[in-house]
PDB file of C-alpha atoms in Angstrom:
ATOM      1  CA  UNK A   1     -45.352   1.405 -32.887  1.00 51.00           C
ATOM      2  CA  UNK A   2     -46.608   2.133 -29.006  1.00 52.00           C
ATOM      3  CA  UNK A   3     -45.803  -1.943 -28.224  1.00 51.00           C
ATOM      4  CA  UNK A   4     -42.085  -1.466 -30.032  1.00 48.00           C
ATOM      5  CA  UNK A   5     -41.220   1.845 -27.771  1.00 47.00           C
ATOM      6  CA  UNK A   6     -42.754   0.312 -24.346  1.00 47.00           C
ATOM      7  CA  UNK A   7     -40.834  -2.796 -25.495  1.00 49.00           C
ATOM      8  CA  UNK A   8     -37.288   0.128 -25.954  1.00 44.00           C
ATOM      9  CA  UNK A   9     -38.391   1.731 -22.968  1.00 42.00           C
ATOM     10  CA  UNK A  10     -38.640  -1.542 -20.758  1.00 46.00           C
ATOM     11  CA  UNK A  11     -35.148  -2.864 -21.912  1.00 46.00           C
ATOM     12  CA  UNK A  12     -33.654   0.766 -21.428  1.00 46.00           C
ATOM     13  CA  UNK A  13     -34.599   0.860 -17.853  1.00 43.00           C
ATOM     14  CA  UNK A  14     -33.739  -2.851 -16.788  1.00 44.00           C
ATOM     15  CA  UNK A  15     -30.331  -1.632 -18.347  1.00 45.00           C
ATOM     16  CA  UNK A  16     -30.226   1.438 -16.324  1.00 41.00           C
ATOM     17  CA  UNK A  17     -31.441   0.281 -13.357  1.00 43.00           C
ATOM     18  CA  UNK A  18     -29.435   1.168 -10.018  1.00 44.00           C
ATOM     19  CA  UNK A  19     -27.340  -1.968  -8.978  1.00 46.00           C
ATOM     20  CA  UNK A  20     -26.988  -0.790  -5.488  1.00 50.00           C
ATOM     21  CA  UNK A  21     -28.612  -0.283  -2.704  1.00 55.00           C
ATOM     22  CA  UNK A  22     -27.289   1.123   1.221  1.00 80.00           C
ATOM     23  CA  UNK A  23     -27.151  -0.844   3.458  1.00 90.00           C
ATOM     24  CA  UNK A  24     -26.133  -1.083   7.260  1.00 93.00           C
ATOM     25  CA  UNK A  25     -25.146  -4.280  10.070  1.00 92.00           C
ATOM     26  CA  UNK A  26     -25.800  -3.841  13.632  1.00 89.00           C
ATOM     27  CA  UNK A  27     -25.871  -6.838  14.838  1.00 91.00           C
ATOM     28  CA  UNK A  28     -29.286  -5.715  17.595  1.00 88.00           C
ATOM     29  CA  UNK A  29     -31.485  -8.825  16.235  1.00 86.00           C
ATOM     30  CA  UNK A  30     -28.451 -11.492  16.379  1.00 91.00           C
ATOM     31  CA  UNK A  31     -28.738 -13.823  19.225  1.00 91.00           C
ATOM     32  CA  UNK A  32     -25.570 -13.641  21.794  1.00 92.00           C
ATOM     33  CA  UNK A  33     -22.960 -15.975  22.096  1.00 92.00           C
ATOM     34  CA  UNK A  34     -20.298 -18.108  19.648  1.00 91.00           C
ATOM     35  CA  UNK A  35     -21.604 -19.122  15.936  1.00 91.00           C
ATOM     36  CA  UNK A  36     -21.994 -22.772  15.175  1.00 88.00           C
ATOM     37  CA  UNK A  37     -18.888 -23.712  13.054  1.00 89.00           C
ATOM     38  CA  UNK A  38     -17.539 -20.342  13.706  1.00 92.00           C
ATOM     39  CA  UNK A  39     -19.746 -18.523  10.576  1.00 94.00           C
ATOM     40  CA  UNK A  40     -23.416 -16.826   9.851  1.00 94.00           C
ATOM     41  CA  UNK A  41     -24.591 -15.790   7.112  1.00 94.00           C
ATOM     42  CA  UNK A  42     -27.326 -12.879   7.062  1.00 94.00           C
ATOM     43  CA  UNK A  43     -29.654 -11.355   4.256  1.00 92.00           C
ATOM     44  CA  UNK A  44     -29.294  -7.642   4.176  1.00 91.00           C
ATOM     45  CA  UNK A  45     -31.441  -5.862   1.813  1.00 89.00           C
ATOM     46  CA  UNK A  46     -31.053  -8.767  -0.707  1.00 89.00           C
ATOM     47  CA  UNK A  47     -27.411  -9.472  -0.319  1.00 91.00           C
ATOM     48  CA  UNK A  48     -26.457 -12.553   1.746  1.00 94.00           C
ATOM     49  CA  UNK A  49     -23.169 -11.360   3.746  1.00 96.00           C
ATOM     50  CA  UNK A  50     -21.154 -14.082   5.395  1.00 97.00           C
ATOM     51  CA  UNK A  51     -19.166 -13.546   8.793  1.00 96.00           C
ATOM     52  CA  UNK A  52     -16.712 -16.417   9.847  1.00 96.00           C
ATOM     53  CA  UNK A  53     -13.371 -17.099  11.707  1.00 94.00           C
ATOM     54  CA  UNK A  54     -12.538 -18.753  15.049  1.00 91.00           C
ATOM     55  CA  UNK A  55     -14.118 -17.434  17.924  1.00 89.00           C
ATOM     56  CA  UNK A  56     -16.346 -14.893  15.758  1.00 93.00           C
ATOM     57  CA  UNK A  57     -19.757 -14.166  18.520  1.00 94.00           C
ATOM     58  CA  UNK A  58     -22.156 -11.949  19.068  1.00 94.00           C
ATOM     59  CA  UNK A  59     -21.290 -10.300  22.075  1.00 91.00           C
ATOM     60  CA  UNK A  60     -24.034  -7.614  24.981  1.00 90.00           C
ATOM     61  CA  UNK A  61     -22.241  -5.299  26.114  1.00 83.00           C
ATOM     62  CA  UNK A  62     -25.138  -3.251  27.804  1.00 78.00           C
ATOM     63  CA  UNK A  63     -23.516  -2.542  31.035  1.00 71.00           C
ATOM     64  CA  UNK A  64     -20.991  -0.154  28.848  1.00 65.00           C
ATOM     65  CA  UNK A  65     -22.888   3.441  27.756  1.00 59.00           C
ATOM     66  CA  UNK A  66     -23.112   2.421  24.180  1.00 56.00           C
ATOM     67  CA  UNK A  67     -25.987   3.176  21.098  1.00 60.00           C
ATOM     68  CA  UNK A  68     -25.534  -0.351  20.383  1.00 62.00           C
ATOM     69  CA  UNK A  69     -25.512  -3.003  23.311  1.00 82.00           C
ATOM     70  CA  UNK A  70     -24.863  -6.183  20.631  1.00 90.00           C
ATOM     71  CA  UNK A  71     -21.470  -6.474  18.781  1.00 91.00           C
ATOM     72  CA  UNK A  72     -19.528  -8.549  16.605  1.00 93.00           C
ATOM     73  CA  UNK A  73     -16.068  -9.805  18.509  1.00 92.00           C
ATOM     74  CA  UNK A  74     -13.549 -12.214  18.171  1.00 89.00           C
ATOM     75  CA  UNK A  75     -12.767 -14.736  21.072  1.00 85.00           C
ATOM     76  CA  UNK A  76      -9.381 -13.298  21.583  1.00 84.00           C
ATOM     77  CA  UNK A  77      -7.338 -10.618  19.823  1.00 83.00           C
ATOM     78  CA  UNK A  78      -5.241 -11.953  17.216  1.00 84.00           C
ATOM     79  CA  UNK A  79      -8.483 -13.918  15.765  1.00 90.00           C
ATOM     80  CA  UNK A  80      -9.108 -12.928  12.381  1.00 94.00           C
ATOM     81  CA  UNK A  81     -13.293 -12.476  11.629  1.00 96.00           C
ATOM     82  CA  UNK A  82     -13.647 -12.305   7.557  1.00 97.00           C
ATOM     83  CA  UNK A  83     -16.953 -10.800   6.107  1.00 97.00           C
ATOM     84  CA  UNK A  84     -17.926 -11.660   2.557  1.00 97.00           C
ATOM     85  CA  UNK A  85     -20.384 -10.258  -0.091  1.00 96.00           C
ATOM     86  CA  UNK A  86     -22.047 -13.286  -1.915  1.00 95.00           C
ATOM     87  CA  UNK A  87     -23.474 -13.960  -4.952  1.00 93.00           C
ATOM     88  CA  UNK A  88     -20.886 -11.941  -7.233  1.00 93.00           C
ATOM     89  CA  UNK A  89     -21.849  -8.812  -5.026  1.00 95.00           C
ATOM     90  CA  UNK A  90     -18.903  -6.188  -3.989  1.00 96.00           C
ATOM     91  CA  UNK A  91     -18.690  -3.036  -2.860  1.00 96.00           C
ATOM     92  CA  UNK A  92     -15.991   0.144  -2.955  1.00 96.00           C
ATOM     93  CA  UNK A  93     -16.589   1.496   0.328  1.00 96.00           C
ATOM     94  CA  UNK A  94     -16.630   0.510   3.908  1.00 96.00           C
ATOM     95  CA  UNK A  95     -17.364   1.880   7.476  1.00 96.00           C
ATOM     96  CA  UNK A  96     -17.326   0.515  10.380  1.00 95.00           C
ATOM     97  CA  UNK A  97     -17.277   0.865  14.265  1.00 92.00           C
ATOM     98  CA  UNK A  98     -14.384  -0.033  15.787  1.00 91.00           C
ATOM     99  CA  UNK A  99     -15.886  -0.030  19.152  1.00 86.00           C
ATOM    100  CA  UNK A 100     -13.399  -0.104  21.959  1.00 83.00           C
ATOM    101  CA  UNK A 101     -11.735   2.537  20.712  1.00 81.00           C
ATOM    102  CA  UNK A 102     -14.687   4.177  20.414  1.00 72.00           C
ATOM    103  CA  UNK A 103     -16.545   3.802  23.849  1.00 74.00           C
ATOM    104  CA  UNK A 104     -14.407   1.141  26.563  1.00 68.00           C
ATOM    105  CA  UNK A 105     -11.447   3.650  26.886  1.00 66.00           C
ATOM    106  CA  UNK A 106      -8.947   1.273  28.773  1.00 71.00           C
ATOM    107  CA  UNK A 107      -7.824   0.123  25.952  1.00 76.00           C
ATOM    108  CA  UNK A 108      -7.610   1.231  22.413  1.00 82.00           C
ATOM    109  CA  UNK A 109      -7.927  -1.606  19.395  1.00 87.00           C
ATOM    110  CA  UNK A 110      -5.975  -0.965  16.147  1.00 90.00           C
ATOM    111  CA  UNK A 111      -7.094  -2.827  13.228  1.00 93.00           C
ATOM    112  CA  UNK A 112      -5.626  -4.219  10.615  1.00 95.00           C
ATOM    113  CA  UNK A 113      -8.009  -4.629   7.719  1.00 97.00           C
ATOM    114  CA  UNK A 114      -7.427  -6.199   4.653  1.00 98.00           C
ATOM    115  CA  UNK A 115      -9.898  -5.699   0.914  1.00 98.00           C
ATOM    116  CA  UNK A 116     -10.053  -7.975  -1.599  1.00 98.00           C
ATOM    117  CA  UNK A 117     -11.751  -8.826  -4.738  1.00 97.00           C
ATOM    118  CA  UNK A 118     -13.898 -11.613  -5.980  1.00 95.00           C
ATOM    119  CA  UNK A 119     -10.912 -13.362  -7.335  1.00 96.00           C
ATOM    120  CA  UNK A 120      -8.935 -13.041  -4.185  1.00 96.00           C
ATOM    121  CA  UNK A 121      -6.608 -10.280  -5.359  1.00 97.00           C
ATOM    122  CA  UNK A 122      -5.407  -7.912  -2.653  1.00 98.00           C
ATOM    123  CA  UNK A 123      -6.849  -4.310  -3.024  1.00 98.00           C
ATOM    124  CA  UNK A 124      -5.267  -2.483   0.032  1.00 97.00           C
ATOM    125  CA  UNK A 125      -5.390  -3.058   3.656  1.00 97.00           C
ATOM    126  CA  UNK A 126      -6.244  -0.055   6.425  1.00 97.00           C
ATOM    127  CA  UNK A 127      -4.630   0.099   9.711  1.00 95.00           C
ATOM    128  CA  UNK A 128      -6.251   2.181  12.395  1.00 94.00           C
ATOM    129  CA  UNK A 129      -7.479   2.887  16.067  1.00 91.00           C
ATOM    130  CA  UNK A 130     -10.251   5.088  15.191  1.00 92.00           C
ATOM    131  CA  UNK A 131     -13.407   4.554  16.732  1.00 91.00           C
ATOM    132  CA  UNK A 132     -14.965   4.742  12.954  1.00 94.00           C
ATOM    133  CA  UNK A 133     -12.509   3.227   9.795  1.00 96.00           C
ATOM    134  CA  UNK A 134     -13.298   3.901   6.045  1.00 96.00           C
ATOM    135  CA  UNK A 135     -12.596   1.802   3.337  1.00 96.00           C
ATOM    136  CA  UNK A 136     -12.373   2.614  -0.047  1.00 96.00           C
ATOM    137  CA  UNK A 137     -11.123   0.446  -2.296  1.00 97.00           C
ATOM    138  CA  UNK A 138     -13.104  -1.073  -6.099  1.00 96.00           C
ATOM    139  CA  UNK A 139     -14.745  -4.025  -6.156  1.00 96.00           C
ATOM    140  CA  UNK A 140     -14.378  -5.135  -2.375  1.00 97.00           C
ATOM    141  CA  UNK A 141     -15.471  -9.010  -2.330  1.00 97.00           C
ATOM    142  CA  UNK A 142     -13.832 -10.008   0.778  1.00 98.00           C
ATOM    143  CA  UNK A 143     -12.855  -8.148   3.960  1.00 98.00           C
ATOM    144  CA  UNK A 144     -10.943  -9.441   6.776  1.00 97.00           C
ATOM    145  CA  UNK A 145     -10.448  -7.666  10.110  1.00 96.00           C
ATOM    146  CA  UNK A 146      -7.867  -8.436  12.842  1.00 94.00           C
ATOM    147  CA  UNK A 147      -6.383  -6.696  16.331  1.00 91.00           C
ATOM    148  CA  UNK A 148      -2.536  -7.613  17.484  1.00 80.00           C
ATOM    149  CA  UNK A 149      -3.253  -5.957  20.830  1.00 76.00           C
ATOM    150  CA  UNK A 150      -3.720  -8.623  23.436  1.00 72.00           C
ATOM    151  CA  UNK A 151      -6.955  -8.610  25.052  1.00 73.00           C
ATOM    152  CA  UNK A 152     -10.013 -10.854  25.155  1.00 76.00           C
ATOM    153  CA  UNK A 153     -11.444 -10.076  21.249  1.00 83.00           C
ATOM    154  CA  UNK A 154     -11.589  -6.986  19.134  1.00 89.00           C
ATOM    155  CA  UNK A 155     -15.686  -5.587  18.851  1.00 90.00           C
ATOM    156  CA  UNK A 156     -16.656  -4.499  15.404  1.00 92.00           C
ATOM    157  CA  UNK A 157     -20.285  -2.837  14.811  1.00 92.00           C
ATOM    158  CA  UNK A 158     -22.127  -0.976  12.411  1.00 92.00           C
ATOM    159  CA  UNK A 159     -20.860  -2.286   9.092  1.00 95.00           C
ATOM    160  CA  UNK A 160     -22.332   0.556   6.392  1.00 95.00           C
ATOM    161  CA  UNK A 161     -21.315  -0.353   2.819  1.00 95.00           C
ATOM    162  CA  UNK A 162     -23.049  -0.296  -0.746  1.00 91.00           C
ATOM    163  CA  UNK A 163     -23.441  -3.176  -2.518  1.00 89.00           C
ATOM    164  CA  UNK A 164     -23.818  -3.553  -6.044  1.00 87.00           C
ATOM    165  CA  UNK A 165     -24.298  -6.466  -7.813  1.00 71.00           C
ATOM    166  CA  UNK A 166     -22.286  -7.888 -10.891  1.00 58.00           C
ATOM    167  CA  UNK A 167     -22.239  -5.983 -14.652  1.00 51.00           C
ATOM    168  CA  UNK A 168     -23.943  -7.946 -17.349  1.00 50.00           C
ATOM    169  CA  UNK A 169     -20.935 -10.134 -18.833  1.00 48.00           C
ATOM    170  CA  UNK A 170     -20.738  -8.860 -22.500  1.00 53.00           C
ATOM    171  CA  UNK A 171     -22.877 -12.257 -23.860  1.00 53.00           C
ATOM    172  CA  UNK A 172     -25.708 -10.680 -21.295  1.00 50.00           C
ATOM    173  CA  UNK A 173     -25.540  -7.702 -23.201  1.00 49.00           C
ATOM    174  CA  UNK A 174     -25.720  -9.492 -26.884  1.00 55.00           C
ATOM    175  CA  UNK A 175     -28.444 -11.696 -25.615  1.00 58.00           C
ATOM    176  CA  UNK A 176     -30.774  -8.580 -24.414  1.00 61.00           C
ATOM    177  CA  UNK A 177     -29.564  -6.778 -27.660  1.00 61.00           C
ATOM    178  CA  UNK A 178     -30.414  -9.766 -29.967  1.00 58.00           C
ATOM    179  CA  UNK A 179     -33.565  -9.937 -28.210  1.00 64.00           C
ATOM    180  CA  UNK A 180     -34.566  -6.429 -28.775  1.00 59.00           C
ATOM    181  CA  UNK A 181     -33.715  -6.628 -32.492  1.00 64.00           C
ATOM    182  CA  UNK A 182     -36.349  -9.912 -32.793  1.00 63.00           C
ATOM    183  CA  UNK A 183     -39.195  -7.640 -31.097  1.00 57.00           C
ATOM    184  CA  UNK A 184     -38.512  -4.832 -33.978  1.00 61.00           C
ATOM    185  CA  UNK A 185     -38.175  -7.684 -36.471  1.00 67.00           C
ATOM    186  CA  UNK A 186     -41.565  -8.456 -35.337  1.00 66.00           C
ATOM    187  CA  UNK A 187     -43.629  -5.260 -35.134  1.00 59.00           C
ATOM    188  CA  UNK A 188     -41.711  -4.703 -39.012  1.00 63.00           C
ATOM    189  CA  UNK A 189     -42.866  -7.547 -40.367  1.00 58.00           C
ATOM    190  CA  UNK A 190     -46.067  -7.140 -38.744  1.00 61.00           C
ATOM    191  CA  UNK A 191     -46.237  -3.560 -40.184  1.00 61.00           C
ATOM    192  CA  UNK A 192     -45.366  -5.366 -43.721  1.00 62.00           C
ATOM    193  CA  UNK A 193     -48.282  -7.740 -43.943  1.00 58.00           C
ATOM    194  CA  UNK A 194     -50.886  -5.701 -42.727  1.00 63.00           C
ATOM    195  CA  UNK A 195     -50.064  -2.937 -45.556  1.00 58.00           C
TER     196      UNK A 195
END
């Protein structure tokens, strides 16, 4: 009887384990300059996250009074930089620092932001010139960020998001259920012969 509830137990909490985890992009350990083919990918707490578009670089700013002296910037304004969750991961919220708004006061950045979902449906779009800029929209897949204001590249920083990873597909589900039917087929049968 103990191995059939450890076995209950076990499958219960695999089931009902969290799928997400916090996590946060600042961009301090990226080297400076442009990325090779215009796109990185980086590993953050388990999630692979891919930046790309033309022009996307790692920019130091540390002559401007900033937390953060390394930032994510287009070449030019007008450059669209696109971040995406991998691996079937998404999230349904977003912040971010939209930097020159926040600390180069000269000029002021609005974003356009667009959401969408693994199967490249539109969720919503945001458009702001605050120095921080939420997103909140289900299942977030793909993000893409762009500035109309002409200057020399838009700086994003401090990308906070949850991601959580795909739900079981309903065969997952039947497969762990079939399996946990076999183990009390088992320890009933086992039951059977030794009475």
């Amino acid at each position: 009887m103990h191995t059939l509830y450890r076995s209950l137990v076990i499958a219960s909490s695999i089931a009902a384990a969290p799928l997400a985890n916090a996590s946060l992009i600042d961009f301090q350990g990226e080297p400076v300059g442009t990325y090779a083919g215009n796109t990185t990918t980086l590993l953050v707490d388990g999630t692979s996250v891919r930046f790309s578009g033309l022009g996307s670089q790692i920019r130091d700013l540390t002559p401007f009074p900033s937390g953060s002296s390394r930032v994510l910037s287009s070449l030019h304004d007008g450059q669209e930089i696109t971040m995406e969750l991998l691996g079937g991961a998404t999230t349904n919220s977003l912040t971010f620092h939209n930097w020159i708004s926040g600390v180069y006061t000269s000029e002021v950045d609005t974003i356009f932001v667009q959401a969408f979902d693994v199967a490249n449906n539109l969720l919503g779009s945001v458009t702001s010139s605050d120095e921080f800029i939420n997103l909140n929209f289900t299942g977030m897949a793909r993000i893409t960020f762009d500035d109309f204001t002409a200057g020399d590249g838009y700086l994003l920083d401090d990308f906070q998001y949850t991601a959580t990873t795909a739900v079981p597909e309903p065969a997952t589900w039947a497969l762990m259920l079939f399996g946990l039917g076999s183990l009390v087929s088992i320890h009933c049968h086992k039951r059977t012969v030794q009475a």
